[in-house]
mmCIF file with all atom_site columns, C-alpha atoms in Angstrom:
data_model
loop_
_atom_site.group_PDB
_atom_site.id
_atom_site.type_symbol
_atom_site.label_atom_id
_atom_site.label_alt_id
_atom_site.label_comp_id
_atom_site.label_asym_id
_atom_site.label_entity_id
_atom_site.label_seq_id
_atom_site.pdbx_PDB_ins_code
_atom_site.Cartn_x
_atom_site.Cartn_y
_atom_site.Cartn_z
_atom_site.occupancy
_atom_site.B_iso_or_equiv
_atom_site.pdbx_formal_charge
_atom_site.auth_seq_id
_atom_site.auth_comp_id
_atom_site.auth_asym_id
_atom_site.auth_atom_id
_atom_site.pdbx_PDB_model_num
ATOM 1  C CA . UNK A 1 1  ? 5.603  31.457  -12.264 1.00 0.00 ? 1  UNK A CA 1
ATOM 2  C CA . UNK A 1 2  ? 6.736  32.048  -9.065  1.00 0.00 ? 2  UNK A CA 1
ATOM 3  C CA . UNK A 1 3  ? 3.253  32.211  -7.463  1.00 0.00 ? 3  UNK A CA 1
ATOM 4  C CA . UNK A 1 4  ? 2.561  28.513  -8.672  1.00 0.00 ? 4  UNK A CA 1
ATOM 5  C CA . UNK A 1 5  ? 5.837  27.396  -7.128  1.00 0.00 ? 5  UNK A CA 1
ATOM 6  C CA . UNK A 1 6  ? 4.805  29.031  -4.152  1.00 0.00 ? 6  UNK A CA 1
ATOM 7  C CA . UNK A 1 7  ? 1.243  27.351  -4.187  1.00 0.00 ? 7  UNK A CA 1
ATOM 8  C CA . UNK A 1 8  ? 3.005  24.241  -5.245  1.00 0.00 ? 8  UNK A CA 1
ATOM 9  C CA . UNK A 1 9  ? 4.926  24.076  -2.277  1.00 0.00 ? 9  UNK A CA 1
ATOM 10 C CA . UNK A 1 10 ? 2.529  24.823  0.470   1.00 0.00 ? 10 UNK A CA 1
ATOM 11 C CA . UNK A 1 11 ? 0.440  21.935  -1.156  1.00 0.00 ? 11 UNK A CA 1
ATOM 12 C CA . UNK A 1 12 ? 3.165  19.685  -0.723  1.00 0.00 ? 12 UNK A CA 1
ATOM 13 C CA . UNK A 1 13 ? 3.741  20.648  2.976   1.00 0.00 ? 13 UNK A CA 1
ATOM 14 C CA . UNK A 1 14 ? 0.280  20.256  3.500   1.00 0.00 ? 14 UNK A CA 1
ATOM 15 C CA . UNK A 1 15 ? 0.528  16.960  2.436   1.00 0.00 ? 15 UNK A CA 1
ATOM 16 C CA . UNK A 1 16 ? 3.486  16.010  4.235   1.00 0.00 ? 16 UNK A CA 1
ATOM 17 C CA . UNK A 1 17 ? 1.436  16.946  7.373   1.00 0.00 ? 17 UNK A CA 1
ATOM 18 C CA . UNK A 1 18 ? -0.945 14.749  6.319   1.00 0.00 ? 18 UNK A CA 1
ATOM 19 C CA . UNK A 1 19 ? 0.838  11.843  5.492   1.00 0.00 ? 19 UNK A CA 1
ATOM 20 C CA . UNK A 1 20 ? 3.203  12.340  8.309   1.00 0.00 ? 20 UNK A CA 1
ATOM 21 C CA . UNK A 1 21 ? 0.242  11.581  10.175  1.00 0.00 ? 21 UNK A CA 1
ATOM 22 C CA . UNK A 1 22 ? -1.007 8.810   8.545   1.00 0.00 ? 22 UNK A CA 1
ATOM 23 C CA . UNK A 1 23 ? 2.514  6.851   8.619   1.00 0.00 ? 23 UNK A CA 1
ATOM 24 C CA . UNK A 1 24 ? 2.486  7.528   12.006  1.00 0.00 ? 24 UNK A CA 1
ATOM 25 C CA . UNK A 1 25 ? -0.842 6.250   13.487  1.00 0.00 ? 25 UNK A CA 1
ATOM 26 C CA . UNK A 1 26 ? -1.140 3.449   10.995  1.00 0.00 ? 26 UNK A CA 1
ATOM 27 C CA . UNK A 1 27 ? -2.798 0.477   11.806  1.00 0.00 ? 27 UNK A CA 1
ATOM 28 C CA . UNK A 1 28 ? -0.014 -1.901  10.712  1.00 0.00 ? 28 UNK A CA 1
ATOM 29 C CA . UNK A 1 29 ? 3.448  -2.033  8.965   1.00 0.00 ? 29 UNK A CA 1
ATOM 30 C CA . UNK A 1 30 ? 1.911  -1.812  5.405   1.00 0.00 ? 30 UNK A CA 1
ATOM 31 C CA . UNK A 1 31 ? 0.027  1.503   6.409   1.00 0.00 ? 31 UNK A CA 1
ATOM 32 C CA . UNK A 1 32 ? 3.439  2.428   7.217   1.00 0.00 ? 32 UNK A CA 1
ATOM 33 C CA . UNK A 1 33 ? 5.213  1.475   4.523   1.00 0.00 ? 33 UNK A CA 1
ATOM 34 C CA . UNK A 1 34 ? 3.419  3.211   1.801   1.00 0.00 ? 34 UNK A CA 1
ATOM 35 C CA . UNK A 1 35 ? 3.247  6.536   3.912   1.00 0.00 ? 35 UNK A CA 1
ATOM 36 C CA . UNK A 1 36 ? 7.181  6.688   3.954   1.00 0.00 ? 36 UNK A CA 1
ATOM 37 C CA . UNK A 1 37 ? 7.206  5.632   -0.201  1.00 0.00 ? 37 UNK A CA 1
ATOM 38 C CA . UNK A 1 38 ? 4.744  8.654   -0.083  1.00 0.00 ? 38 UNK A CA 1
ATOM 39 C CA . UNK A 1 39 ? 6.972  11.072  1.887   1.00 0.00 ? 39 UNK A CA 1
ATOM 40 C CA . UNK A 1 40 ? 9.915  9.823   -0.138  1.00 0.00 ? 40 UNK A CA 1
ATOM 41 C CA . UNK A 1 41 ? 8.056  10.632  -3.316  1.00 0.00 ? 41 UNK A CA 1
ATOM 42 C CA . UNK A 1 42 ? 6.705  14.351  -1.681  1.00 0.00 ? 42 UNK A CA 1
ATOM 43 C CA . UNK A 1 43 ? 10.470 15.158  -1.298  1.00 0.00 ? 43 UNK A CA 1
ATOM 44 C CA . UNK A 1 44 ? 11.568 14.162  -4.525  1.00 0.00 ? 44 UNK A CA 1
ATOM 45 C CA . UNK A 1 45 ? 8.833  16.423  -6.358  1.00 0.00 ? 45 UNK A CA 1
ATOM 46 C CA . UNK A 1 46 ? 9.946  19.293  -3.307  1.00 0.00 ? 46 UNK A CA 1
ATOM 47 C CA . UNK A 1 47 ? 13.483 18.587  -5.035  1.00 0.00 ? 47 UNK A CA 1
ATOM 48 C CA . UNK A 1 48 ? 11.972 19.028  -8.607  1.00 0.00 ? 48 UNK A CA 1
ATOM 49 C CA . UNK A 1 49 ? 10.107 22.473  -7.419  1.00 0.00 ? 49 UNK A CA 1
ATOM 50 C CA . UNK A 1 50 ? 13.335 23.651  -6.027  1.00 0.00 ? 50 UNK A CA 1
ATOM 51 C CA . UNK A 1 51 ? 15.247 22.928  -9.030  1.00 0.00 ? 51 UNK A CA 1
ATOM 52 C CA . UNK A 1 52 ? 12.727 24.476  -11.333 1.00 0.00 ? 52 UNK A CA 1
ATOM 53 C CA . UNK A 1 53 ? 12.857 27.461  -8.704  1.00 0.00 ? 53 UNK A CA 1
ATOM 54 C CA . UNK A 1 54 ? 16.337 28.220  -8.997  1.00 0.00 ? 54 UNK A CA 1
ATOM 55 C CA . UNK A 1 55 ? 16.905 26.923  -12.619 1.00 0.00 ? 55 UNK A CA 1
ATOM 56 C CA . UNK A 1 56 ? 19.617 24.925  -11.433 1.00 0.00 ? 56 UNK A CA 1
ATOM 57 C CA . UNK A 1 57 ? 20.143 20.844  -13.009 1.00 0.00 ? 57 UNK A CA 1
ATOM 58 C CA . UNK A 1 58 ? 22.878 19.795  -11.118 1.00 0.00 ? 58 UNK A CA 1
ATOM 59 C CA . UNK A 1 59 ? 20.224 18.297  -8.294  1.00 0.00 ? 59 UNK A CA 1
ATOM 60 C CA . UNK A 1 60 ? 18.170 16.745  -10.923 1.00 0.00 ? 60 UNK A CA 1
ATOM 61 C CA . UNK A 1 61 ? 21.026 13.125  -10.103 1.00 0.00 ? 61 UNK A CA 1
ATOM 62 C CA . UNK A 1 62 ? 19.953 13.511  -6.598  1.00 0.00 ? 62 UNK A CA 1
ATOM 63 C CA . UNK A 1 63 ? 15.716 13.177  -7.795  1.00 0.00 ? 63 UNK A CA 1
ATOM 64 C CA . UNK A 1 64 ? 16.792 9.669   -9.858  1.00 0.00 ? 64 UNK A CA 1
ATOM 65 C CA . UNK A 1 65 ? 19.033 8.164   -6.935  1.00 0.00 ? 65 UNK A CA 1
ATOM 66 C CA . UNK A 1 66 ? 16.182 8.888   -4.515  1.00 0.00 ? 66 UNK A CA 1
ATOM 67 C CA . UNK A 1 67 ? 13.527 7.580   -6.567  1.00 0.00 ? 67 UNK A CA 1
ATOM 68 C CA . UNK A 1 68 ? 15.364 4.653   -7.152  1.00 0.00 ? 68 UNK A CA 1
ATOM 69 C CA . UNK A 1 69 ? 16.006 4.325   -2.945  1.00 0.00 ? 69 UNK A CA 1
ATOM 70 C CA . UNK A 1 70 ? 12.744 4.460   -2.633  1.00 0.00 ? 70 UNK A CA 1
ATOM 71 C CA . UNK A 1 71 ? 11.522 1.853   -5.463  1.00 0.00 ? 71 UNK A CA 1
ATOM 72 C CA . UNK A 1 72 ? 14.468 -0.760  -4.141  1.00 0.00 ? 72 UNK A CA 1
ATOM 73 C CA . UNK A 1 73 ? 13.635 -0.266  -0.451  1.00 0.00 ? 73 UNK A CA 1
ATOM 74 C CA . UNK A 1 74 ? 9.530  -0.417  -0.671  1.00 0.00 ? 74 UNK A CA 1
ATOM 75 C CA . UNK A 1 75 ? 10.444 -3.610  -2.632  1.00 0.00 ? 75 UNK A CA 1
ATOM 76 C CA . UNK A 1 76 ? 12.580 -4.991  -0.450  1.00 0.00 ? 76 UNK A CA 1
ATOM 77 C CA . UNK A 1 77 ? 10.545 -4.720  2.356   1.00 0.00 ? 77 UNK A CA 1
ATOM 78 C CA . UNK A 1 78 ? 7.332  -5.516  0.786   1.00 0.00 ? 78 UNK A CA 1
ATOM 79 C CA . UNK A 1 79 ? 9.379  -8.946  0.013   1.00 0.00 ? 79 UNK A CA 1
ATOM 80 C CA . UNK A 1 80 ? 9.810  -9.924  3.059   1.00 0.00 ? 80 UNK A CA 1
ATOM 81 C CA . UNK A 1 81 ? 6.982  -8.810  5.066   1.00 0.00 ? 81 UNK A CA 1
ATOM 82 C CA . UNK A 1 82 ? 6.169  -10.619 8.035   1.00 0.00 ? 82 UNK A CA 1
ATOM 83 C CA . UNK A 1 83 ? 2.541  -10.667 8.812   1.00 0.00 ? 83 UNK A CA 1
ATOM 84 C CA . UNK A 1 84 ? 1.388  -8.111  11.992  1.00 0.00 ? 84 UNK A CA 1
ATOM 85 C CA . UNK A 1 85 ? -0.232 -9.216  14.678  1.00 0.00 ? 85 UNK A CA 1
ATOM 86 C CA . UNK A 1 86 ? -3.450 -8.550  15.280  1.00 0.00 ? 86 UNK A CA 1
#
């Protein structure tokens, strides 16, 4: 188990490299946007490896009030998204 947690977790960095990227040379404030929802929703399942890692539930609060940040903010700002200029 502790080899696919392992594996698991370099996969997730790699993506955060990858996204990192991405959020920051994106074309426009959309590009943007959904590269931050992605990196909020990369650290939430890093949270959920952790906590299966360490067998420990009391973080498992933290995982819903972050997914719910990130749901109310992308929402948010996709409401009132002012057009870029091109």
């Amino acid at each position: 188990m502790t080899v696919m947690l392992t594996v698991s977790g370099i996969l997730l960095f790699v993506s955060a490299l990858l996204i990192g990227y991405r959020t920051l040379a994106g074309p426009n404030s959309l590009d943007r946007l959904v590269g931050v929802d992605a990196l909020l929703a990369l650290g939430i399942c890093g949270l959920t490896i952790w906590m299966v890692h360490t067998r420990d539930t009391t973080i498992a609060p933290a995982v819903v009030a972050l997914g719910l940040v990130g749901f109310i903010g992308s929402v948010s700002v996709a409401r009132f998204r002012v057009r870029d200029e091109e």
